[in-house]
Amino acid sequence: MKILVAVKRVVDANVKVSVASDNTKVDLSNLKMAMNPFCEIAVEEAVRLKEAGVATEVVAVSAGVAQCQETLRTALAIGADRAILIETSTELQPLAVAKLLKAVVEKEQPGLVILGKQAIDDDSNQTGQMVAALAGFPQATFASKVTVADGRASVSREVDGGTETLSVRLPAVVTTDLRLNAPRYVTLPSIMKAKKKPLETLKPEDLGVDITPRLKTLTVSEPPKRAAGVKVADVTALVEKLKAEAKVL
Ligand code: AMP
């Protein structure tokens, strides 16, 4: 079975971002970029399924600017076998990415498609669900455990107050939650090995997909600044303030 894993290049989770002066976007110039953390979990899961003998090949795919190659090389260093870059400098929205991924699904015919549950830059949580709908595949989102056997995937999901387990027929779409696994540390030898793995570059036109943005961002603003705190002399003063000022008691 072949597994297709979608990986997105996003601003590094440890970087503090700020809004551009025209309030239309987050300013990403000169910021450290990295693989979306949920996508790292997706690659790790696919590679573990291959190591367990369930999958035979792991193909990583990313859509975006040429620098997404670096993200794909990271996926290859974790253990993916080959990579596909769908290169474009047009801003990509979830529906466009889903259409591109659906076209890659048709070309590659994977048994399982794994995506992150959300990208930490746009927080959309849409792409996996849209790929499943477009490809006509069952979906199991927010996976915290995945087992594959007899043409089906059993996927546990954390829900309010417990765990829900779904059984989906393959091919299917699975999106990863935080507790699915802890991605491995990428070693220097694996980074060197990844440089030699195949990376194919396609354009959206090659896949016959229209990626024109359909949504327009009106404004982006910073959260309100927090007011400075005060020190209270003792518990009595704290209780008084909670009653009189915060009005929470
Ligand atoms: P989102 O729906 O934007 O929150 O993204 C959810 C998941 O879809 C990500 O974790 C990726 O697995 C996948 N994805 C989103 N955008 C891209 C992209 N440009 N290239 C590859 N995968 C993507």
Coordinates of N, CA and C in Angstrom, one line a residue, residues 61-174:
V61 N 3.9 15.2 -0.3 CA 3.5 16.2 -1.3 C 3.3 17.5 -0.6
S62 N 3.8 18.6 -1.2 CA 3.6 19.9 -0.7 C 3.3 20.9 -1.8
A63 N 2.4 21.8 -1.6 CA 2.0 22.8 -2.6 C 2.4 24.2 -2.1
G64 N 3.1 24.9 -2.9 CA 3.5 26.3 -2.6 C 4.8 26.7 -3.3
V65 N 5.5 27.7 -2.7 CA 6.6 28.3 -3.3 C 7.8 27.3 -3.4
A66 N 8.8 27.6 -4.2 CA 9.9 26.7 -4.4 C 10.6 26.2 -3.1
Q67 N 10.6 27.1 -2.1 CA 11.2 26.7 -0.8 C 10.5 25.6 -0.1
C68 N 9.3 25.2 -0.5 CA 8.7 24.0 0.1 C 9.5 22.8 -0.2
Q69 N 10.5 22.9 -1.1 CA 11.4 21.8 -1.3 C 12.1 21.4 0.0
E70 N 12.4 22.4 0.8 CA 13.1 22.2 2.1 C 12.2 21.4 3.1
T71 N 10.9 21.7 3.1 CA 10.0 21.0 3.9 C 9.9 19.5 3.4
L72 N 9.9 19.4 2.1 CA 9.8 18.0 1.5 C 11.1 17.2 1.9
R73 N 12.2 17.9 1.9 CA 13.5 17.2 2.2 C 13.4 16.8 3.7
T74 N 12.8 17.6 4.5 CA 12.6 17.1 5.9 C 11.8 15.9 6.0
A75 N 10.7 15.8 5.2 CA 9.8 14.6 5.2 C 10.6 13.4 4.7
L76 N 11.5 13.7 3.7 CA 12.3 12.6 3.2 C 13.3 12.1 4.3
A77 N 13.8 13.1 5.1 CA 14.8 12.7 6.1 C 14.1 11.9 7.2
I78 N 12.8 12.2 7.5 CA 12.1 11.4 8.5 C 11.9 10.0 8.0
G79 N 11.8 9.9 6.6 CA 11.7 8.5 6.1 C 10.8 8.3 4.9
A80 N 10.2 9.4 4.4 CA 9.4 9.3 3.1 C 10.3 8.8 2.0
D81 N 9.8 8.1 1.0 CA 10.6 7.6 -0.1 C 10.8 8.6 -1.2
R82 N 9.8 9.3 -1.5 CA 10.0 10.3 -2.6 C 9.0 11.5 -2.3
A83 N 9.2 12.6 -3.1 CA 8.4 13.8 -2.8 C 7.9 14.4 -4.1
I84 N 6.8 15.1 -3.9 CA 6.2 15.8 -5.1 C 6.0 17.3 -4.6
L85 N 6.6 18.2 -5.3 CA 6.3 19.6 -5.1 C 5.4 20.2 -6.2
I86 N 4.2 20.8 -5.7 CA 3.4 21.4 -6.7 C 3.7 22.9 -6.5
E87 N 4.5 23.4 -7.5 CA 5.1 24.7 -7.3 C 4.2 25.8 -7.8
T88 N 4.0 26.8 -6.9 CA 3.2 28.0 -7.4 C 3.5 29.2 -6.4
S89 N 3.5 30.4 -6.9 CA 3.7 31.5 -6.0 C 2.4 32.2 -5.6
T90 N 1.3 31.6 -6.2 CA -0.1 32.1 -5.9 C -0.4 31.7 -4.5
E91 N -1.1 32.6 -3.7 CA -1.5 32.2 -2.4 C -2.5 31.1 -2.5
L92 N -2.3 30.0 -1.7 CA -3.1 28.8 -1.8 C -4.1 28.8 -0.6
Q93 N -5.4 28.6 -0.9 CA -6.4 28.5 0.1 C -6.8 27.0 0.2
P94 N -7.4 26.5 1.3 CA -7.6 25.1 1.5 C -8.3 24.4 0.3
L95 N -9.3 25.0 -0.3 CA -10.0 24.4 -1.4 C -9.0 24.1 -2.6
A96 N -8.2 25.1 -2.8 CA -7.2 24.9 -3.9 C -6.3 23.8 -3.6
V97 N -5.8 23.7 -2.4 CA -4.8 22.7 -2.0 C -5.6 21.3 -2.1
A98 N -6.8 21.3 -1.6 CA -7.6 20.0 -1.7 C -7.7 19.5 -3.1
K99 N -8.0 20.5 -4.1 CA -8.1 20.1 -5.5 C -6.8 19.6 -6.0
L100 N -5.7 20.2 -5.6 CA -4.4 19.8 -6.1 C -4.1 18.4 -5.5
L101 N -4.4 18.2 -4.2 CA -4.1 16.9 -3.6 C -5.0 15.8 -4.2
K102 N -6.3 16.2 -4.6 CA -7.2 15.2 -5.2 C -6.6 14.7 -6.6
A103 N -6.0 15.7 -7.3 CA -5.4 15.4 -8.6 C -4.2 14.4 -8.4
V104 N -3.4 14.7 -7.3 CA -2.3 13.8 -7.0 C -2.8 12.4 -6.6
V105 N -3.9 12.4 -5.9 CA -4.4 11.1 -5.5 C -4.8 10.3 -6.7
E106 N -5.4 11.0 -7.7 CA -5.8 10.2 -8.9 C -4.6 9.7 -9.6
K107 N -3.5 10.5 -9.6 CA -2.3 10.1 -10.3 C -1.5 8.9 -9.6
E108 N -1.5 9.0 -8.2 CA -0.7 8.1 -7.5 C -1.5 6.9 -6.9
Q109 N -2.8 7.0 -6.8 CA -3.6 5.9 -6.3 C -3.2 5.4 -5.0
P110 N -3.0 6.3 -3.9 CA -2.6 5.7 -2.6 C -3.7 5.0 -1.9
G111 N -3.3 4.1 -1.0 CA -4.3 3.4 -0.2 C -4.8 4.2 1.0
L112 N -3.9 5.2 1.4 CA -4.2 6.0 2.6 C -3.6 7.4 2.3
V113 N -4.3 8.4 2.7 CA -3.8 9.8 2.6 C -3.8 10.4 4.0
I114 N -2.6 10.8 4.4 CA -2.6 11.4 5.8 C -2.2 12.9 5.7
L115 N -3.0 13.7 6.4 CA -2.7 15.1 6.5 C -2.7 15.5 8.0
G116 N -2.2 16.7 8.2 CA -2.3 17.3 9.6 C -3.8 17.7 9.8
K117 N -4.2 17.8 11.1 CA -5.6 18.2 11.3 C -5.7 19.7 11.0
Q118 N -4.7 20.4 11.1 CA -4.8 21.8 10.8 C -3.4 22.4 10.6
A119 N -3.3 23.5 9.8 CA -2.1 24.2 9.6 C -2.0 25.3 10.7
I120 N -0.8 25.5 11.3 CA -0.8 26.4 12.4 C -0.7 27.9 12.0
D121 N -0.7 28.1 10.6 CA -0.7 29.5 10.2 C -2.1 30.0 9.9
D122 N -2.9 29.2 9.1 CA -4.3 29.7 8.9 C -5.3 29.0 9.8
D123 N -4.9 28.0 10.5 CA -5.8 27.3 11.5 C -7.1 26.9 10.8
S124 N -7.1 26.5 9.5 CA -8.3 26.3 8.8 C -9.0 25.0 9.2
N125 N -8.2 23.9 9.3 CA -8.8 22.6 9.6 C -9.9 22.3 8.5
Q126 N -9.5 22.4 7.3 CA -10.5 22.1 6.2 C -9.9 21.2 5.1
T127 N -8.6 21.2 4.9 CA -8.1 20.6 3.7 C -8.3 19.1 3.7
G128 N -8.1 18.4 4.8 CA -8.3 16.9 4.8 C -9.7 16.5 4.5
Q129 N -10.7 17.3 5.1 CA -12.1 17.0 4.9 C -12.4 17.2 3.4
M130 N -11.9 18.3 2.8 CA -12.2 18.6 1.4 C -11.6 17.6 0.5
V131 N -10.4 17.1 0.8 CA -9.8 16.1 -0.1 C -10.7 14.8 -0.1
A132 N -11.1 14.4 1.1 CA -12.0 13.2 1.3 C -13.2 13.4 0.4
A133 N -13.8 14.6 0.5 CA -15.1 14.8 -0.2 C -14.8 14.8 -1.7
L134 N -13.8 15.5 -2.1 CA -13.5 15.5 -3.6 C -13.1 14.2 -4.2
A135 N -12.4 13.4 -3.4 CA -11.9 12.1 -3.9 C -13.0 11.0 -3.7
G136 N -14.0 11.3 -2.9 CA -15.0 10.3 -2.6 C -14.5 9.2 -1.6
F137 N -13.5 9.6 -0.7 CA -13.0 8.7 0.2 C -13.6 8.9 1.6
P138 N -13.7 7.8 2.4 CA -14.1 8.0 3.8 C -13.1 8.8 4.5
Q139 N -13.4 9.5 5.6 CA -12.4 10.2 6.4 C -12.5 10.0 7.9
A140 N -11.4 10.0 8.5 CA -11.3 9.9 10.0 C -10.4 11.0 10.4
T141 N -10.9 12.0 11.0 CA -10.1 13.2 11.4 C -9.7 13.1 12.8
F142 N -8.6 13.9 13.1 CA -8.1 14.1 14.5 C -7.7 12.7 15.1
A143 N -6.9 12.0 14.4 CA -6.6 10.6 14.8 C -5.6 10.6 16.0
S144 N -5.8 9.8 17.0 CA -4.8 9.7 18.1 C -4.3 8.3 18.1
K145 N -4.8 7.4 17.2 CA -4.3 6.0 17.0 C -4.8 5.5 15.7
V146 N -3.9 4.9 14.9 CA -4.2 4.4 13.6 C -3.7 3.0 13.5
T147 N -4.6 2.0 13.2 CA -4.1 0.7 12.8 C -4.8 0.3 11.5
V148 N -4.0 -0.4 10.7 CA -4.5 -0.8 9.3 C -4.4 -2.3 9.2
A149 N -5.5 -2.9 8.8 CA -5.6 -4.3 8.6 C -6.8 -4.7 7.7
D150 N -6.6 -5.7 6.9 CA -7.7 -6.2 6.0 C -8.5 -5.1 5.2
G151 N -7.7 -4.2 4.6 CA -8.3 -3.2 3.8 C -9.1 -2.1 4.5
R152 N -8.9 -2.0 5.8 CA -9.6 -1.0 6.6 C -8.6 -0.3 7.6
A153 N -8.9 0.9 8.0 CA -8.1 1.6 9.0 C -9.0 1.8 10.2
S154 N -8.5 1.4 11.4 CA -9.2 1.7 12.6 C -8.6 2.9 13.2
V155 N -9.4 3.9 13.4 CA -8.8 5.2 13.9 C -9.5 5.7 15.2
S156 N -8.7 5.9 16.2 CA -9.2 6.4 17.5 C -9.1 7.9 17.5
R157 N -10.1 8.5 18.0 CA -10.2 10.0 18.0 C -10.5 10.4 19.4
E158 N -9.9 11.5 19.9 CA -10.2 12.0 21.2 C -11.4 12.9 21.1
V159 N -12.5 12.5 21.8 CA -13.7 13.3 21.8 C -13.9 13.7 23.3
D160 N -14.9 14.7 23.5 CA -15.2 15.1 24.8 C -15.4 13.9 25.7
G161 N -14.7 13.8 26.8 CA -14.9 12.8 27.8 C -14.5 11.4 27.4
G162 N -13.8 11.2 26.3 CA -13.4 9.8 26.0 C -12.8 9.6 24.6
T163 N -12.8 8.4 24.1 CA -12.2 8.1 22.8 C -13.3 7.5 21.9
E164 N -13.3 7.9 20.7 CA -14.2 7.3 19.7 C -13.4 6.5 18.7
T165 N -13.8 5.3 18.3 CA -13.0 4.6 17.3 C -13.8 4.3 16.1
L166 N -13.3 4.7 15.0 CA -14.0 4.5 13.7 C -13.2 3.5 12.9
S167 N -14.0 2.7 12.0 CA -13.4 1.8 11.1 C -13.7 2.3 9.7
V168 N -12.7 2.7 8.9 CA -13.0 3.2 7.6 C -12.4 2.3 6.5
R169 N -13.1 2.2 5.4 CA -12.6 1.3 4.3 C -11.5 2.1 3.6
L170 N -10.5 1.4 3.1 CA -9.4 2.1 2.4 C -9.8 2.1 0.9
P171 N -9.4 3.0 0.1 CA -8.6 4.2 0.5 C -9.4 5.2 1.3
A172 N -8.6 5.8 2.2 CA -9.3 6.8 3.1 C -8.4 8.0 3.4
V173 N -9.0 9.0 4.0 CA -8.2 10.2 4.4 C -8.2 10.2 6.0
V174 N -7.0 10.3 6.5 CA -6.9 10.4 8.0 C -6.2 11.8 8.3

